[in-house]
Structure formats: C-alpha cells, structure tokens
XYZ file of C-alpha atoms in Angstrom:
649
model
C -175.592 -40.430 190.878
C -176.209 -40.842 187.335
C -179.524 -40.694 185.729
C -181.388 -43.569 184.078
C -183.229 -43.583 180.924
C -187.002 -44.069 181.580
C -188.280 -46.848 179.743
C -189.302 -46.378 175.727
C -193.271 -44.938 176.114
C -195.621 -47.701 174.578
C -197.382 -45.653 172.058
C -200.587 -44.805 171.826
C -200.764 -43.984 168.255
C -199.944 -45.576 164.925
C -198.119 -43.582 162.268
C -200.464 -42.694 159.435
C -200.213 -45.168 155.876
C -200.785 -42.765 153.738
C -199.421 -39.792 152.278
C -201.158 -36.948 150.052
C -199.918 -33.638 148.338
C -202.215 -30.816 146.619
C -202.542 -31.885 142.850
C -204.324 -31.419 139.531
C -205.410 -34.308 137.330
C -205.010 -35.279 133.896
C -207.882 -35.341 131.907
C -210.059 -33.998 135.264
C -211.481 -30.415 135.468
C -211.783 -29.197 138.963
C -214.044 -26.711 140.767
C -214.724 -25.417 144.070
C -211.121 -25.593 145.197
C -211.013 -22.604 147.957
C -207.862 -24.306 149.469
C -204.649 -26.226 148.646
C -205.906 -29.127 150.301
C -208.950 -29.522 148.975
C -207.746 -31.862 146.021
C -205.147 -34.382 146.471
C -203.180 -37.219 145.253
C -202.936 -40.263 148.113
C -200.581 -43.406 148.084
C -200.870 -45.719 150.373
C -204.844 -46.188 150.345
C -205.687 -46.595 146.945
C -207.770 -49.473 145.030
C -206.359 -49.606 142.372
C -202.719 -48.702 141.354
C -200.819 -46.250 143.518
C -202.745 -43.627 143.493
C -205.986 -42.223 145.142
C -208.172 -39.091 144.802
C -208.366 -37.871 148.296
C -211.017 -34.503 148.538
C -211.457 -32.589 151.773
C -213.794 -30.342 151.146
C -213.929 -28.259 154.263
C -217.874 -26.590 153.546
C -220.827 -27.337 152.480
C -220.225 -26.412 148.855
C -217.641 -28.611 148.219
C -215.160 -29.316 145.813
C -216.397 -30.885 142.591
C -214.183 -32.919 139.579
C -215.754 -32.977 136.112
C -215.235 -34.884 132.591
C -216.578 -34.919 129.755
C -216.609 -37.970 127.276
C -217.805 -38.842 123.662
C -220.630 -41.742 123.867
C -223.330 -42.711 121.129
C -227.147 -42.162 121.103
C -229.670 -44.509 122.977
C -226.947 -46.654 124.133
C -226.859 -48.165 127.839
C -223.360 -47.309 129.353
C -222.386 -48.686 132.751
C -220.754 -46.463 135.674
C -218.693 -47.504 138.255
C -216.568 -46.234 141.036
C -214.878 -46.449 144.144
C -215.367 -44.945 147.252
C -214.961 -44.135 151.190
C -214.945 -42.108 153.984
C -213.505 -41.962 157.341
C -216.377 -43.232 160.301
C -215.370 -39.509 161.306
C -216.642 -37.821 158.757
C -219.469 -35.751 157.282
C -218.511 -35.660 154.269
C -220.994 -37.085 151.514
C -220.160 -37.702 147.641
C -222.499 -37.154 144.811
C -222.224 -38.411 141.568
C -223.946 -37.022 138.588
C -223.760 -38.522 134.550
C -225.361 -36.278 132.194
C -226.836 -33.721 134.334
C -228.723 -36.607 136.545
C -227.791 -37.294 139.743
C -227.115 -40.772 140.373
C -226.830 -41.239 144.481
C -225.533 -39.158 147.518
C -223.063 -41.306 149.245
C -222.938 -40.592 152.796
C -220.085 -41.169 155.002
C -222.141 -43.005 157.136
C -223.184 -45.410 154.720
C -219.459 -46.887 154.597
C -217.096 -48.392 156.821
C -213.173 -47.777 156.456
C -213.047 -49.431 153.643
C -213.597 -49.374 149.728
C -216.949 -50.118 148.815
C -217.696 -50.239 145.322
C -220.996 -48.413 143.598
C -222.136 -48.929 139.982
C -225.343 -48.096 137.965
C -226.715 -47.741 133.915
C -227.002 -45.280 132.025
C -229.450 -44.635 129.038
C -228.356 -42.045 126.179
C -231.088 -39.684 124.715
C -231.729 -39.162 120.952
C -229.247 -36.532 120.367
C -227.076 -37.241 123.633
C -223.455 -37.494 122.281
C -221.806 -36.505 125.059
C -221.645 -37.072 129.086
C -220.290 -35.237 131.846
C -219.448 -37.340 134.954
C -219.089 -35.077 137.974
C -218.091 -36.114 141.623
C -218.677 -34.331 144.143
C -217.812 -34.097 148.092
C -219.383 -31.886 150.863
C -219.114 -31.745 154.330
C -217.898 -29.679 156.665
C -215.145 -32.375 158.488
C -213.434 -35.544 157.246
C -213.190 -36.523 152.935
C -213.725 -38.658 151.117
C -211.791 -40.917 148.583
C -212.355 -41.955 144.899
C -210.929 -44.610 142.542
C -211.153 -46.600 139.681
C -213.934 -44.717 137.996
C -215.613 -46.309 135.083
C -217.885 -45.722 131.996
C -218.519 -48.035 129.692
C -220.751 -50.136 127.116
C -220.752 -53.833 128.291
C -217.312 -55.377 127.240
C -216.338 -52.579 125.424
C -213.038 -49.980 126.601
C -213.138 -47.723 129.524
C -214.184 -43.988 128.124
C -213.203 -42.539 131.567
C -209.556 -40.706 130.816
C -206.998 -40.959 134.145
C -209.856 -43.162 135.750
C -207.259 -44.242 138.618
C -206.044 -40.937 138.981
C -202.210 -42.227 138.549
C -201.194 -38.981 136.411
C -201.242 -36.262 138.697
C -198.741 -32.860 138.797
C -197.921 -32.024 142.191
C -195.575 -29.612 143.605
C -192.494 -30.936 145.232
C -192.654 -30.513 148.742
C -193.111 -31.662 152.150
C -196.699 -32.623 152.580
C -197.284 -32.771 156.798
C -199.797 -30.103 157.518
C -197.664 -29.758 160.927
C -194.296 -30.484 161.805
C -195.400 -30.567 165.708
C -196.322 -34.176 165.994
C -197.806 -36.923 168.731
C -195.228 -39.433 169.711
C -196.528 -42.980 168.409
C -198.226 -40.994 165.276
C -194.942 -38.805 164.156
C -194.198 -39.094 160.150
C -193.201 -36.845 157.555
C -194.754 -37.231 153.741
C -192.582 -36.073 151.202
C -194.121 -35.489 147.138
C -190.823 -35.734 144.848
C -190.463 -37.606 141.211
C -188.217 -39.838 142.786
C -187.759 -43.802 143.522
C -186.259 -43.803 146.652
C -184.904 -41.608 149.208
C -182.446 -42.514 152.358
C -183.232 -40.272 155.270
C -181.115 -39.470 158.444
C -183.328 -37.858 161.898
C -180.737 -36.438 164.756
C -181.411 -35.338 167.875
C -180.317 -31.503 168.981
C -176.591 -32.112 169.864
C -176.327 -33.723 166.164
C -176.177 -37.385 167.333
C -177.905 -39.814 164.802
C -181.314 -41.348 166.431
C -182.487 -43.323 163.312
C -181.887 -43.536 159.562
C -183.263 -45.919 156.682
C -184.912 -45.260 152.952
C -187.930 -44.672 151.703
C -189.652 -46.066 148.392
C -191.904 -43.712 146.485
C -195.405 -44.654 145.061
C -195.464 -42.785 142.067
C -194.086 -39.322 143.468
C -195.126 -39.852 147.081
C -193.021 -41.178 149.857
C -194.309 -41.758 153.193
C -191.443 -41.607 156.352
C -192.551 -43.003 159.374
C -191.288 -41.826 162.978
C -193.492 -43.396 165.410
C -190.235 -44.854 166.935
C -189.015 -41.636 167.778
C -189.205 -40.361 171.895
C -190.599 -36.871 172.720
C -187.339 -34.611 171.900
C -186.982 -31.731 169.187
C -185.460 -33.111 165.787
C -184.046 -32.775 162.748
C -183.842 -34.917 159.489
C -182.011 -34.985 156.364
C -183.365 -36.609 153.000
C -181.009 -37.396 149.839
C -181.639 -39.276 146.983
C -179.511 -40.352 144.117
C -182.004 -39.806 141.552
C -183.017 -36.032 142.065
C -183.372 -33.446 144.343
C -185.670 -33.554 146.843
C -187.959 -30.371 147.852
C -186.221 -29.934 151.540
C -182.643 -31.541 152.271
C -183.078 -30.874 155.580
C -185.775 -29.649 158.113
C -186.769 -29.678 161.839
C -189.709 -31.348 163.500
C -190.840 -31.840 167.018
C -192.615 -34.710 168.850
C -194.754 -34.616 171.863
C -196.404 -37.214 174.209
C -198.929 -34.924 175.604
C -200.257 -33.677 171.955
C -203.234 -31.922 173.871
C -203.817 -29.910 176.873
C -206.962 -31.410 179.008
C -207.211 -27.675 180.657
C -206.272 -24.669 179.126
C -203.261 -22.320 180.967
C -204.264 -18.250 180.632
C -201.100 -17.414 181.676
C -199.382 -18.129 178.382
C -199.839 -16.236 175.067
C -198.192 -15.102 171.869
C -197.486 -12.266 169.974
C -198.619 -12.370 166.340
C -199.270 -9.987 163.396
C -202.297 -11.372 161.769
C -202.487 -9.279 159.229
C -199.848 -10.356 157.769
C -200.347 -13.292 154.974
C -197.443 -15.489 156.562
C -199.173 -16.343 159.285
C -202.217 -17.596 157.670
C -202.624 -21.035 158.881
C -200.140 -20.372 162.137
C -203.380 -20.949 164.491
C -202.691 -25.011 164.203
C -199.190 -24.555 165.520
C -200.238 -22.187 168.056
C -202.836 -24.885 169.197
C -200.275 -27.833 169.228
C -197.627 -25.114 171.585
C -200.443 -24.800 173.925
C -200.927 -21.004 173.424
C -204.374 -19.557 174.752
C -204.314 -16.036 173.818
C -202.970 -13.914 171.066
C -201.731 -10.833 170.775
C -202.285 -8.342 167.740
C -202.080 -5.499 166.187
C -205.977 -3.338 165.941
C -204.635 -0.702 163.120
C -206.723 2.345 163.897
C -205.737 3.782 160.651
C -206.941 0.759 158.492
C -210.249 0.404 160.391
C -211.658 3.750 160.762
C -211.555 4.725 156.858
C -214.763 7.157 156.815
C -215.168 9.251 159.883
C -217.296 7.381 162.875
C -217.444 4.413 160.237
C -215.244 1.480 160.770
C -214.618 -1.165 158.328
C -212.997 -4.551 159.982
C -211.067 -6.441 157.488
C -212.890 -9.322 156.636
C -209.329 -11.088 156.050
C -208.171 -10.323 159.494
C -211.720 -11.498 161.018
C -211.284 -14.888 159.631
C -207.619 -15.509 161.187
C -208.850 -14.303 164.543
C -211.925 -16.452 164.233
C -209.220 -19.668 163.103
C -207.489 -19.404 166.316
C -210.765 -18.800 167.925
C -211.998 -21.769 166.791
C -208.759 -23.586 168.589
C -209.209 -22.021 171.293
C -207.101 -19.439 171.691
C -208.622 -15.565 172.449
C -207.571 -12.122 170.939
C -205.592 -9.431 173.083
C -206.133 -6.825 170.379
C -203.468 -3.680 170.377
C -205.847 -0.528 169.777
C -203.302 1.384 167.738
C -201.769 4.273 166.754
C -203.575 7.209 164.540
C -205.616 8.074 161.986
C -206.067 10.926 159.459
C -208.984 12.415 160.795
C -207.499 12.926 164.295
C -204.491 15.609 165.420
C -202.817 15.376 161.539
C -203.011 11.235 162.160
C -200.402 11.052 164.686
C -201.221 9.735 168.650
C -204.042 11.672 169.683
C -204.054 14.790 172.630
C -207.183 16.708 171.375
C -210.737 16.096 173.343
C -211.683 14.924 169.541
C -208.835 12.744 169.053
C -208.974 10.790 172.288
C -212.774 10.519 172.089
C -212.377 9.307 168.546
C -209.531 6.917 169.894
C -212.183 5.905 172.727
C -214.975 5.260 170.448
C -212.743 2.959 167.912
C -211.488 0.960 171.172
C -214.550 -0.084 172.472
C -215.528 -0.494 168.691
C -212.871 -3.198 168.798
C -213.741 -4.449 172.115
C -217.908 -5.069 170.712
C -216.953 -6.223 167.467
C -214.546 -9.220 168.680
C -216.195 -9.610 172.198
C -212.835 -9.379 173.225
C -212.219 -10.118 176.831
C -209.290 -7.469 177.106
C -207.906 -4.984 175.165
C -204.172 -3.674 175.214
C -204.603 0.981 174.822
C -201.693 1.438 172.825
C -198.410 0.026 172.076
C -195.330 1.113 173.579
C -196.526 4.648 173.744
C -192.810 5.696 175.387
C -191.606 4.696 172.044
C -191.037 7.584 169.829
C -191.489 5.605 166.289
C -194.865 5.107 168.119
C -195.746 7.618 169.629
C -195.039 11.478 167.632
C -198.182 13.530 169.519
C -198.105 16.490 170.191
C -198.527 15.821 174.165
C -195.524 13.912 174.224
C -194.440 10.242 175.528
C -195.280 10.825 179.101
C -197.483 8.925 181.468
C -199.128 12.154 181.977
C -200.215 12.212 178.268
C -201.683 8.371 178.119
C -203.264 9.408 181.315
C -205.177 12.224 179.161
C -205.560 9.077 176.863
C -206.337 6.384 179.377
C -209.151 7.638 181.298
C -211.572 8.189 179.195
C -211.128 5.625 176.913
C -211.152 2.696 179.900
C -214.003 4.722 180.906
C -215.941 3.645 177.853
C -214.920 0.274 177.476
C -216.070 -0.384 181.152
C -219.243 0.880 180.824
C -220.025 -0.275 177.498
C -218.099 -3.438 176.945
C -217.975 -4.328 181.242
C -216.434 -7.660 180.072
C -213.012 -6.511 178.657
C -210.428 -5.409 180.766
C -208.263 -2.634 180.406
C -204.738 -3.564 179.846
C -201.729 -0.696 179.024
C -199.809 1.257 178.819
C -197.418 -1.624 177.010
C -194.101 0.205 177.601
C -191.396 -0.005 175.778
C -189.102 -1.173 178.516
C -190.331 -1.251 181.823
C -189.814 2.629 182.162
C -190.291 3.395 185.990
C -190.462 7.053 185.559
C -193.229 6.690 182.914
C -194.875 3.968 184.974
C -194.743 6.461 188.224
C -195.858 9.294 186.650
C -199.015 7.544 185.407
C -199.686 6.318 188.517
C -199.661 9.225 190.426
C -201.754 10.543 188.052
C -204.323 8.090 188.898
C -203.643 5.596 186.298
C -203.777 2.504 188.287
C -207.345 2.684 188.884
C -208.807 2.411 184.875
C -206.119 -0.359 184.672
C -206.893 -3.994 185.077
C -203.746 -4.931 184.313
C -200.002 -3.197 183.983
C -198.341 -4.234 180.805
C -194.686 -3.445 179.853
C -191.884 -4.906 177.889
C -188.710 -5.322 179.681
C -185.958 -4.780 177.074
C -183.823 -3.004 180.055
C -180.338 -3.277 181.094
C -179.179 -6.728 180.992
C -181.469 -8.099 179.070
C -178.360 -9.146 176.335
C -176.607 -11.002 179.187
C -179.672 -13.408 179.767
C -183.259 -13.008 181.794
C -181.974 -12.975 185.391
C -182.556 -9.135 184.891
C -186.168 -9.896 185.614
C -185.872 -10.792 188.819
C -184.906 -7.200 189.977
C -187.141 -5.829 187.279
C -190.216 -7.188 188.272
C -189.734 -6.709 192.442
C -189.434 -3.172 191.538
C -192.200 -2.797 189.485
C -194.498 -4.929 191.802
C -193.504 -2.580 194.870
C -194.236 1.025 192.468
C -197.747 -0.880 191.799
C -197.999 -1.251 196.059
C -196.957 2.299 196.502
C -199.218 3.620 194.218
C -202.145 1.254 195.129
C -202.921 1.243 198.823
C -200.336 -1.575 199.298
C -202.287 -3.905 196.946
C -200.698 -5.674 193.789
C -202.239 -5.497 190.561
C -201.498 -8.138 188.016
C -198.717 -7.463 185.117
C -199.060 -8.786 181.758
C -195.654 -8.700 180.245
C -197.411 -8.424 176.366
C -193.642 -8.859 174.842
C -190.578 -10.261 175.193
C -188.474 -12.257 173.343
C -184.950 -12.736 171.725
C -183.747 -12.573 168.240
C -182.115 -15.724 166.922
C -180.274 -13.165 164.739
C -178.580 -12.227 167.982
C -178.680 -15.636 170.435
C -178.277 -19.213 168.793
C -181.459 -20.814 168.847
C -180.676 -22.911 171.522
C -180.229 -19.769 173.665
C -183.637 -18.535 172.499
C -185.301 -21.464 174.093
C -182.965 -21.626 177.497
C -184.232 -18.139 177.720
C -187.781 -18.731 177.237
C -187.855 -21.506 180.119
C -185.905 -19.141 182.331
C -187.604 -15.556 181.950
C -191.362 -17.280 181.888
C -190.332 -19.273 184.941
C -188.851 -15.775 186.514
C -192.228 -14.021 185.388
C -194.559 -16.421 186.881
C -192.728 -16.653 190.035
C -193.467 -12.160 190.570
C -196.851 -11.591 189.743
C -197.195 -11.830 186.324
C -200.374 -12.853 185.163
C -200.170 -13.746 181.441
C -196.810 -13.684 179.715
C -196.916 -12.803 175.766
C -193.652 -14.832 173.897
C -192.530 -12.205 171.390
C -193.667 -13.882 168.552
C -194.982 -16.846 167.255
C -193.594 -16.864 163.027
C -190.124 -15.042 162.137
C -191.276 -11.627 160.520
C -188.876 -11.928 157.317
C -186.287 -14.530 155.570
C -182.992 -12.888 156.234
C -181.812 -14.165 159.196
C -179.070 -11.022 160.380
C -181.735 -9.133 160.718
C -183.021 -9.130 164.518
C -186.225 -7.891 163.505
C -186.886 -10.903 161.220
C -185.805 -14.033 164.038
C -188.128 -13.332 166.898
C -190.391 -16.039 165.928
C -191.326 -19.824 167.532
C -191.477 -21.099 163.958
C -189.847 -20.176 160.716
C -192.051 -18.682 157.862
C -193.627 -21.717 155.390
C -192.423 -21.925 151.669
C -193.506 -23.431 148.192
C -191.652 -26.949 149.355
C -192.082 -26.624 153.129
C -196.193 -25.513 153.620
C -195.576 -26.527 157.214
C -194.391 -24.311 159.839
C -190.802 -25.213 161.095
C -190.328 -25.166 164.129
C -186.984 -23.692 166.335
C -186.142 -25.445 169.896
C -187.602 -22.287 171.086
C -191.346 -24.188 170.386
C -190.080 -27.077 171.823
C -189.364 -25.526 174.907
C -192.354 -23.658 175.503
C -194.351 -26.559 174.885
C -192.704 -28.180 177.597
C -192.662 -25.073 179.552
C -197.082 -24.915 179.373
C -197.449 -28.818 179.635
C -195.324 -28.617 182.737
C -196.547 -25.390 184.851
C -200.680 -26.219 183.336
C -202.393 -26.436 186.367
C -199.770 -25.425 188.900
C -199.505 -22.353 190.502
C -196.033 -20.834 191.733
C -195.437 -22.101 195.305
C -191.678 -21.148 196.270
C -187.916 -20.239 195.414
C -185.637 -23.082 196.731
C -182.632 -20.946 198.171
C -179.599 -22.711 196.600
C -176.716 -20.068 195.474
C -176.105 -16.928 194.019
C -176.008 -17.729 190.167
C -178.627 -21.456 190.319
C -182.242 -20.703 190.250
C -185.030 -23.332 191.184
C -188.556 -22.577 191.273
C -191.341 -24.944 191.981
C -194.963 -24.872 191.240
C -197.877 -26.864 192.476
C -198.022 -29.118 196.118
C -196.593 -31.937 196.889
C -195.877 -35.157 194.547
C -197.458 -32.638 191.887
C -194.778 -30.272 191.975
C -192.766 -29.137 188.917
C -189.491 -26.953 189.855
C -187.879 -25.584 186.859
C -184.245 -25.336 187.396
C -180.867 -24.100 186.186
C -177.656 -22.367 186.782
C -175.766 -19.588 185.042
C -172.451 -20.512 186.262
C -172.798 -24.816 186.552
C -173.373 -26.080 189.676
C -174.383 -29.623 191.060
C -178.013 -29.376 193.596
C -179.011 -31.739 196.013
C -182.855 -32.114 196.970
C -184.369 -34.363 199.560
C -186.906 -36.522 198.691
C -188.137 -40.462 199.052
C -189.680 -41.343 196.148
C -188.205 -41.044 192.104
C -188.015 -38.136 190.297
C -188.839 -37.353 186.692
C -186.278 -35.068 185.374
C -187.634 -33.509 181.626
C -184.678 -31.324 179.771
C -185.991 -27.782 178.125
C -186.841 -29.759 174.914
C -188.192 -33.076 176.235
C -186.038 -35.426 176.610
C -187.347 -37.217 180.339
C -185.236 -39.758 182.814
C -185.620 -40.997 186.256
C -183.777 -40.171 189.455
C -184.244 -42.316 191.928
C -183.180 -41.350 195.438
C -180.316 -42.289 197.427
C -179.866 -42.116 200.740
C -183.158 -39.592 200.818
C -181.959 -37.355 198.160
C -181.445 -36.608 194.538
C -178.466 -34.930 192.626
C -178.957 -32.745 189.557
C -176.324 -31.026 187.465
C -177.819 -27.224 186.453
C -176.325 -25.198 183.794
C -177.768 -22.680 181.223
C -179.968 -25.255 180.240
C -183.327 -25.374 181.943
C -184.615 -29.084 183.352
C -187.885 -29.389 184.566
C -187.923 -32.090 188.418
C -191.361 -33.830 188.938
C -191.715 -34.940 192.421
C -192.178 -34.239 196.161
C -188.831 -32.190 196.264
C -187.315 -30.396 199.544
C -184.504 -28.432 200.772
C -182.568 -27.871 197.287
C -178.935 -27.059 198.194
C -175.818 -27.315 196.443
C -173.890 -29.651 196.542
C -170.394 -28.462 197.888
C-alpha cells in the first residue's frame, strides 16, 4: 500500500523578525570589537527608522561606540536614547557624556521592549567638546540602541547617524547557522537591494515554496517556518543587483536538540586549521559528542621536555567543549629531538613520545587518547623500526603504561590503521597488544569500499573474531576513528546513503564509537578527493555560515534516530536488503535498505513512522497485520513494533 503524508507538525517556534549583519557606522568610532558579531546593523526591531544598533558583546569587557561633538561652555544639553535587552540576557549598557557616567542599564531593568532614558548635561568653563560613549557587557544576550540624542532645548540634534540608518555592511548571508528548528527556520540576507524573489526546493529539485522579499535599507529577512523537516535548497535573484549567494543549502530539523547525549557518534576534525573556527555550533546542531584531532607532537614539544599548547587550538577545543562535545586527541607523529624527527624506535624516543602523550592526556583531561595515526601508513610512519605491529608494540606499551598510571581516566585507543590490516592487527596482538588497549581503532578503506559499505559487514566479523582469538574469547570494543567518502568521488547524495548504511553496519558488530571522516571539506576545489570529505562546505566572505551537504542531514537523522537505542537484531530478508533494528518494542528504529530494490513486508498492528535518510517522515498504517516498504540505495528509518521482515515475492 501506499504511504500517507503525516499531518503538517504544528510548530513550536516562530521565525525570528529581525535580521542583522556585522557593520561599521557613520560618524561612530568603535572599540572592543573581538568578533564579527559584536557590532551590528538590525531591521526589523528598530525605533526609529529601519535601522537598529544591535551589540553582543560576548565578555565582560564589552564592546564600546564613541562620538565626539562640538557644544558651547556652561550650557545645559539634554541626552536621550533608546534602549533594550532580551529578558535572557546579562548584558548591561553604560552610557557616559564627557567622561561621566550617566547610568548602567541592566537587562533586567527592561522588558522586551524599547524603553526610553534621558538626562542633562552641564558644560564646564572650557568644555567645548563631548564624547558620548555606549557601552554593553555581559557575557550572554545584547543589547539594542536607537535614536540617540544631544541637544540644547529646541535647538538641532548634535548626535551625527543618531538612528544608525548609514551603516556599510558586507554583502552576505547573515544566519549564524544554516541547520535550523522547524517552526523557527529563516535565512537573513544583507544586499543594497529593494527586493529579492526567492525559490526553496526540496532534494529531487521539486519547488516547495517561493515568494519576494522587501529590504529595509540593505537587510532582507526570508522566513521558512512553513517549511517540514527535509534538507533544502534556495535560490535568490533580484532585478536590481546581485545578491551575495544565488544559491545555497540549508537544513531543518524538528528535534533541534538532543535530551541525552549518544557516545557512539563522533567526528573527525582538524582544529588547527582556521576554517573550522566556529564549526563547534554545527557540530552541536548534528548531534556529534566527540571529536577527533590531530595532537602535533612536533608543534607542541618545541624545547626539549617543555611543551607549549597552542593557545589557538585550546580555545577551539574548549568551544566544542563548551557544547558538549569531548576531544579524542591523535598523539602524533615526530619531533626533532627524537630518532632525526621521524616515528620513534629508540628507548629515548618512545619515552619522549610517552611523556608528551600523557602530557596531552593531563593538559585536556582527555578521557581517551588515540597513540598514533595510521602508523601502517608509510607517509606516516618513516622509523627506522618499520610499520609493523611489532614496532607500535615497542611503542604501545610503555606509553599506555604511563597514561594508565598517571592519567587512570583516559583510555588507550590505537593503533588507528590505515585499513583494517589483519596481519598488522595479528601481529600486535600476539605480541600482547590487546591488553594496554582499551579500544581497537582502524580505518577500513579495504577492498570494496568504492562499491558501497556492505564491505563492513565481512570486515568487522573478522576483525571481532582476531580480537576473540587473541583475547581469551572476549570482545573488546572497536572505535572505527575514520571513515568517510569523498564527494569528489560519490555524488553527495551517495555520501549520505553511505553514512546511514556503514554507521548502521558498524553499530550492529561491536563498534563502540564511530568517527564520520570529517566534519568541514579540507579545501575549495572540489576534484580533489582530499578536499570533499567534509559534512559541511568551508564558510566564505558572503556565506559566514557553514553549508551544509545531505551528508549532515543524514547523520542528524541517523543520531536522533539510534539516541538511546541499542542494536537488538538483523531481520533476515535477502541477499542484497539489509534491515537492522535498535531498541525494544514500540521503541524500535530499524534502519533499512536494499542494494538491488526490493519490496519488504513486516508484521505489525499498530502504524508505522517511516523517516527517509534526510527527513522527510509518513505513516504506514497496517493492513491485514502488516506493512509494505519499498528499499533501495536509499536508507529509511521504520518506527514501530516491527516483526518478521520478509520480502515480498
């Protein structure tokens, strides 16, 4: 039978009013501005004209605007302005006229609304000039300003740009995320245009919605809070100018937050890098909870027994901290002052390699720590031992050694293989690996792996029974800390199919956490595979936001499906469908599909909710005891008390 449509969600969120873009102001000098969204224009909320002064200042500093204007000698002036803050916020405002502070407004004090403040001021002797500063602190929220005035009773305002109308801003797309709550999705665009008509489709092309938009003086505001869950794309044109981004892509989510975190999903990053400044929000809004990164022995350790941790690189990690989401640092490769600064064999080198690991391990707290990356890997790996699981034995030992008696609360992942490598993998066990390992990590890039990630299946029995062998018939858990494909070498579509259906595989054979290789593209030119791993495309000048691929889509779905719900069984339907189900019961969440299409039957008495691989959710409701369900390539994700899958002859 034929699927229904669920009914349209009621939402539970409005669409923001108002739109705001980093600016300077005419006639304003500005200080304290450690970040492009400290200082903004606003439309939509503004007192007067079409324009606001929006500051977030984000500390307890703050970010302060001055001016300076001509006034006479022992003359009263009055002073006036416009002001609030969100309920929500901490943020407070001073004002100051000729060095003297006037009051401390305190978010607090207002509702969310304009109030209006005003007080005299007396000129000294000599006093022939003022300076008006405003200032905002806080470390959440901001505050908004408008209609400032100074003036002698009846006479002109002295106050230059007191509305804050004549702004420069860049042009560009002003959403600090593109991953958005259905009921609350909108995109703000900051252009020197009028008007601009917009087109959103959904990802087979199909138009979902389309209007215009009217600017307020450069600022344009489009709201989406019609749109369903579902990955997206819009277009923008407008016949009086360019606009910053023609076209971009967008995502929408009814479950914005997770109300439990899921360890078993994480994501490969390269925080050192300056694109992904900023990436922890997107990470947050996936549903990541770890992060995996590169530790760069070589760039820490820059005196001997001294190591310097880049302050720049602390303050990422402590951003996706902060939402929630832990470090799996990579202690890598060399340095100088150890065996000629290639991978270390020497008594020195590995106990200078042990010592900077469980430096790494203190100075983060870190509650595991990856020895080594892809030490098989000869770009890696040039020691003079060799790329053996004997040599990161020699390596292994004593370095887990230390970290478990000095840092007892991180565990000991490795050796992070560059493909799954069973004669490596044996090798170290028999050498007694197993036992300074908390967890086996590898990173299946094996045979198959270009025809799609069925290959795991086979991959990971095999490497769960070596484990057994080699550990008194016990498993151990496997981390697989990478994995991913290119969308220089699948569509992008494909890249998210694949994500649903190798995580699925993974957490159906024992593995414990499973690292997406990686969360931003790692360059702009897109036939390079190297450059097209990522969830999300790098940001730009007119796009500050990262843009998401389906791929982010998907594994949103993919963690706001499986949170909570451990793997329970493999429905046994034919050779080339696949259906695995997680959680008990009417909790359940099987993630299906087929490489060759097939039509499944399940048995069950109550509806079904069946959610594609990028959102889009209908109902089945049973006939006759049982529900049908086309599979192909694409994943769909069945929510219900499902039995006895079988296809359909």
């Amino acid at each position: 039978m034929s699927p229904t449509p669920t009914p349209k969600p009621v939402a539970q969120f409005s669409p923001p009013t108002t739109v705001s873009a980093p600016a300077a102001f005419a006639g304003w000098d500005a200080a304290g501005v450690a970040n492009d969204a400290a200082l903004r224009a606003e439309a939509g909320e503004s007192s007067e004209g079409n324009i606001a002064l929006l500051l977030t200042p984000g500390g307890p500093d703050g970010v302060t605007l001055r001016q300076t204007v001509s006034v006479a000698p022992l003359t009263t002036y009055s002073f006036g302005v416009d002001h609030f803050a969100s309920l929500e916020s901490n943020t407070a405002i001073s004002i100051a006229v000729g060095g003297n502070a006037l009051t401390r407004l305190e978010a607090a004090q207002t509702a969310a609304e304009w109030e209006h403040a005003s007080w005299e001021y007396t000129t000294g002797t000599d006093e022939y000039s003022l300076e008006l500063s405003i200032n905002a602190a806080g470390d959440t929220g901001s505050a908004r300003i408008d209609n400032v005035s100074l003036n002698v009773a009846g006479g002109e305002n002295l106050i230059a740009n007191a509305s804050f109308e004549d702004y420069a801003a860049d042009a560009q797309i002003t959403n600090e995320s593109l991953i958005m709550q259905s009921g609350a999705a909108s995109i703000g665009i900051a252009a020197r245009v009028q008007s601009a008509q917009w087109n959103v489709r959904d990802v087979s092309g199909a138009d979902v919605e389309s209007g215009s938009i009217e600017f307020q003086n450069g600022l344009g505001l489009l709201p989406l809070g019609e749109l369903r869950q579902g990955y997206y794309s819009v277009e923008f044109a407008s016949v009086e100018g360019n606009l910053p981004v023609q076209t971009l892509t967008f995502m929408v989510l009814d479950e914005a937050a997770l109300a439990e975190p899921d360890e078993r999903f994480g994501v490969g990053t390269h925080l050192d890098r300056d694109y992904y400044a900023g990436s922890e929000l997107p990470a947050e809004q996936i549903g990541f909870t770890s992060a995996r990164t590169d530790m760069f022995w070589s760039k820490t350790e820059l005196n001997q027994g001294e190591y310097s941790f880049d302050p720049t690189l602390d303050g990422r990690i402590a951003a996706f901290a902060a939402r929630g989401i832990e470090l799996l640092p990579i202690s890598a490769y060399a340095n100088k002052y150890y065996d000629g600064g290639v991978a270390v064999s020497s008594p020195e080198g590995i106990a200078g390699y042990a010592n900077y690991s469980n430096a790494i391990a203190t100075h983060y707290g870190a509650t595991a720590i990856e020895l080594f990356n892809e030490y098989n890997h000869e770009p890696f790996n040039k020691g003079a031992c060799g790329r053996t699981g004997s040599c990161y034995q020699q390596l292994l030992a004593p370095t887990a050694d230390k970290i478990h008696s000095e840092s007892p609360g991180t565990k000991v992942v490795g050796p992070a293989n560059a493909r799954q490598d069973d004669p490596f993998l044996t090798e170290l066990y028999q050498a007694g690996g197993l036992q300074y390992l908390d967890a086996v990590s590898f990173h299946p890039y094996e045979e198959g792996y270009n025809s799609g990630p069925e290959f795991l299946i086979a991959n990971l029995e095999q490497a769960n029974a070596r484990i057994r062998e080699f550990n008194d018939g016990k498993p151990k858990p496997i981390w697989l800390t990478e994995l991913g494909w290119s969308t220089s070498l699948v569509t992008e579509s494909q890249q998210a199919e694949n994500l649903i259906r190798a995580e699925a595989i993974a957490l159906a054979a024992n593995v414990e956490r499973f690292f997406w290789y990686d969360l931003v593209n790692d360059g702009l030119d897109p036939v390079e595979a190297e450059n097209s791993f990522g969830l999300l495309h790098q940001r730009s000048e007119v796009l500050p936001a990262f843009q998401p691929k389906p791929a982010a889509m998907a594994q949103a779905m993919m963690i706001r499906k499986l949170t909570g719900k451990a793997f329970s069984e493999r429905d046994t339907l034919s050779e080339t469908s696949y259906s695995f189900a997680f959680g008990e019961g009417a909790e359940s969440t099987r993630v299906a599909w087929a490489t060759s299409p097939v039509r499944v039957s399940y048995e069950t008495q109550s509806p079904v909710v069946m959610t594609s691989y990028l959102g889009a959710v209908t109902e089945l409701k049973p006939k006759k005891g049982k529900v049908t369900v086309d599979l192909g390539l694409q994943p769909v994700f069945l929510d219900g008390d499902l039995s006895k899958g079988r296809v359909v002859k």
